[in-house]
Amino acid sequence: MARMRNDPNFNVCPDYASDVFENTRAQLINENTNEEQAVQLLTNIWETNNNADKIAWQRQVAADREERLHREQLEEEEQDRLEQVRAQEEETTRKEDRKKNKHKYIPILATGIPDDAATSIAPCAYAIKKLDKGEYVELWYFTNDGLDEVNRKETVDDDAMIMSTLADGSTAWVSAASTRNARAVINDENLPFEEFCQACPRMLTAMEEADWPEDRTRMMARFWRNIQLTRQNSASVGM
């Protein structure tokens, strides 16, 4: 059956008694049917057809509704499937990161993080890479001198080999990391206290931006805070 375009419930029965339908009435009039009966007969035929159209219309409306609900259900199921796939991919990525950078995820007892932590900084890419891997990196990289590394050189991969001049004047291929550490980097134990206080809040911020677990960051915050308090108490006793 062809698709219906208009709702038959709004159709109006024609006036079969009008002059427009004179010829139609004439074909029905005979010795058993007068003009009034012909008008009623035409009206009855129209109403019968209209009622049939109303039933067909309701079926069409019901079919459209069922099709729409089915389509919406399929779309919802597809959306759920895509979300599950995305969640599984994210979980797989997290598991791979935990396996690759396991130092970042060692469970640590909860402690506080200073409220006055430094705002976002931009240490050199070498330090950022170390933090992303969950590996040790010197506090010096977060001092004023260390932050200047960003403007002095571009990043070289730790495992990359570069040509370096040795003490005896000869040249040799050495790792980029060994030449970097041999230049200006100051070990944590030799870092001046003022620069130590500069670096701690900056490194905490960088650890958070590298998505270190919160308990790990809190542990480092407490450790450095205790060092600062011990140094301050020792200074007070000395006075």
Short mmCIF file of C-alpha atoms in Angstrom, two decimals, residues 30-186:
data_model
loop_
_atom_site.label_atom_id
_atom_site.label_comp_id
_atom_site.label_asym_id
_atom_site.label_seq_id
_atom_site.Cartn_x
_atom_site.Cartn_y
_atom_site.Cartn_z
CA ASN A 30 -33.85 5.04 -10.63
CA GLU A 31 -37.30 3.73 -9.82
CA ASN A 32 -36.05 2.43 -6.48
CA THR A 33 -33.74 5.32 -5.54
CA ASN A 34 -34.72 8.95 -5.42
CA GLU A 35 -32.30 11.94 -5.31
CA GLU A 36 -32.25 12.15 -1.52
CA GLN A 37 -31.38 8.48 -1.26
CA ALA A 38 -28.63 8.94 -3.87
CA VAL A 39 -27.07 11.71 -1.75
CA GLN A 40 -27.15 9.48 1.33
CA LEU A 41 -25.67 6.59 -0.63
CA LEU A 42 -22.74 8.73 -1.81
CA THR A 43 -22.23 10.00 1.74
CA ASN A 44 -22.21 6.45 3.10
CA ILE A 45 -19.63 5.35 0.51
CA TRP A 46 -17.37 8.30 1.37
CA GLU A 47 -17.60 7.63 5.13
CA THR A 48 -16.82 3.95 4.61
CA ASN A 49 -13.70 4.78 2.58
CA ASN A 50 -12.69 7.48 5.08
CA ASN A 51 -13.00 5.09 8.02
CA ALA A 52 -10.81 2.57 6.17
CA ASP A 53 -8.25 5.34 5.56
CA LYS A 54 -8.30 6.25 9.27
CA ILE A 55 -7.46 2.66 10.21
CA ALA A 56 -4.65 2.56 7.65
CA TRP A 57 -3.35 5.89 8.96
CA GLN A 58 -3.21 4.60 12.56
CA ARG A 59 -1.32 1.54 11.41
CA GLN A 60 1.13 3.72 9.52
CA VAL A 61 1.64 5.97 12.56
CA ALA A 62 2.23 2.92 14.78
CA ALA A 63 4.69 1.45 12.29
CA ASP A 64 6.59 4.75 12.07
CA ARG A 65 6.78 4.95 15.86
CA GLU A 66 8.06 1.39 16.13
CA GLU A 67 10.65 2.01 13.44
CA ARG A 68 11.81 5.21 15.17
CA LEU A 69 12.11 3.47 18.55
CA HIS A 70 14.03 0.62 16.96
CA ARG A 71 16.41 3.04 15.26
CA GLU A 72 16.95 4.96 18.50
CA GLN A 73 17.65 1.70 20.32
CA LEU A 74 20.23 0.72 17.72
CA GLU A 75 21.89 4.13 17.97
CA GLU A 76 21.95 3.90 21.76
CA GLU A 77 23.46 0.42 21.64
CA GLU A 78 26.10 1.61 19.19
CA GLN A 79 26.93 4.58 21.42
CA ASP A 80 27.28 2.25 24.42
CA ARG A 81 29.53 -0.02 22.40
CA LEU A 82 31.76 2.87 21.36
CA GLU A 83 31.99 4.08 24.96
CA GLN A 84 32.96 0.60 26.12
CA VAL A 85 35.63 0.39 23.43
CA ARG A 86 36.96 3.82 24.41
CA ALA A 87 36.99 2.86 28.11
CA GLN A 88 38.82 -0.39 27.33
CA GLU A 89 41.41 1.48 25.27
CA GLU A 90 41.95 3.99 28.08
CA GLU A 91 42.28 1.19 30.64
CA THR A 92 44.76 -0.61 28.38
CA THR A 93 46.79 2.59 28.05
CA ARG A 94 46.79 3.07 31.84
CA LYS A 95 47.91 -0.53 32.40
CA GLU A 96 50.72 -0.13 29.86
CA ASP A 97 51.80 3.12 31.53
CA ARG A 98 51.77 1.49 34.98
CA LYS A 99 53.85 -1.38 33.65
CA LYS A 100 56.29 0.89 31.81
CA ASN A 101 56.57 3.58 34.50
CA LYS A 102 56.01 1.50 37.64
CA HIS A 103 57.98 3.92 39.85
CA LYS A 104 55.15 6.43 39.52
CA TYR A 105 52.60 4.01 41.00
CA ILE A 106 54.33 2.66 44.13
CA PRO A 107 51.73 2.93 46.99
CA ILE A 108 52.66 5.65 49.50
CA LEU A 109 50.95 6.68 52.75
CA ALA A 110 48.73 9.75 52.35
CA THR A 111 50.17 13.09 53.52
CA GLY A 112 49.50 16.70 52.74
CA ILE A 113 50.71 18.81 49.84
CA PRO A 114 51.66 22.45 50.56
CA ASP A 115 48.93 24.91 49.57
CA ASP A 116 51.54 27.37 48.29
CA ALA A 117 52.83 25.09 45.54
CA ALA A 118 54.33 26.92 42.58
CA THR A 119 52.32 27.75 39.52
CA SER A 120 52.88 25.94 36.23
CA ILE A 121 56.51 25.97 35.09
CA ALA A 122 58.38 24.75 32.03
CA PRO A 123 61.52 22.78 32.94
CA CYS A 124 63.71 21.41 30.18
CA ALA A 125 62.35 18.49 28.19
CA TYR A 126 64.97 16.16 29.71
CA ALA A 127 63.48 16.68 33.19
CA ILE A 128 59.91 16.37 31.90
CA LYS A 129 60.77 13.09 30.18
CA LYS A 130 62.27 11.74 33.41
CA LEU A 131 59.12 12.65 35.35
CA ASP A 132 56.88 11.12 32.70
CA LYS A 133 58.81 7.86 33.12
CA GLY A 134 58.57 8.09 36.92
CA GLU A 135 62.37 8.20 37.19
CA TYR A 136 64.71 10.18 39.44
CA VAL A 137 65.57 13.69 38.29
CA GLU A 138 67.73 16.24 40.12
CA LEU A 139 66.02 19.15 41.87
CA TRP A 140 68.51 21.44 40.15
CA TYR A 141 66.43 21.31 36.97
CA PHE A 142 63.68 23.19 38.87
CA THR A 143 65.91 25.96 40.19
CA ASN A 144 66.27 29.26 38.34
CA ASP A 145 69.49 28.02 36.71
CA GLY A 146 67.89 24.73 35.77
CA LEU A 147 64.87 26.41 34.19
CA ASP A 148 67.25 28.41 32.01
CA GLU A 149 68.10 25.11 30.28
CA VAL A 150 64.85 25.52 28.34
CA ASN A 151 66.25 28.59 26.59
CA ARG A 152 69.80 27.30 26.17
CA LYS A 153 69.38 24.00 24.32
CA GLU A 154 66.99 21.67 22.58
CA THR A 155 66.09 18.22 23.82
CA VAL A 156 68.34 15.27 23.02
CA ASP A 157 67.18 11.76 23.79
CA ASP A 158 68.98 10.17 26.76
CA ASP A 159 69.98 7.17 24.68
CA ALA A 160 71.20 9.25 21.75
CA MET A 161 74.96 9.21 21.06
CA ILE A 162 76.75 12.50 20.44
CA MET A 163 80.37 13.39 19.65
CA SER A 164 82.24 14.73 22.69
CA THR A 165 85.82 15.94 23.28
CA LEU A 166 87.56 14.04 26.08
CA ALA A 167 90.08 15.40 28.59
CA ASP A 168 93.05 14.20 26.52
CA GLY A 169 91.80 16.07 23.46
CA SER A 170 90.48 13.00 21.65
CA THR A 171 86.86 12.64 20.55
CA ALA A 172 84.45 9.82 21.20
CA TRP A 173 80.78 8.93 20.95
CA VAL A 174 79.09 9.23 24.36
CA SER A 175 75.48 9.25 25.57
CA ALA A 176 73.68 12.59 25.67
CA ALA A 177 72.68 11.95 29.29
CA SER A 178 76.30 11.56 30.42
CA THR A 179 77.36 14.86 28.88
CA ARG A 180 74.32 16.62 30.29
CA ASN A 181 74.95 15.48 33.86
CA ALA A 182 78.64 16.27 33.58
CA ARG A 183 78.07 19.96 32.91
CA ALA A 184 76.10 22.23 35.26
CA VAL A 185 73.80 19.87 37.14
CA ILE A 186 74.19 20.02 40.94
#
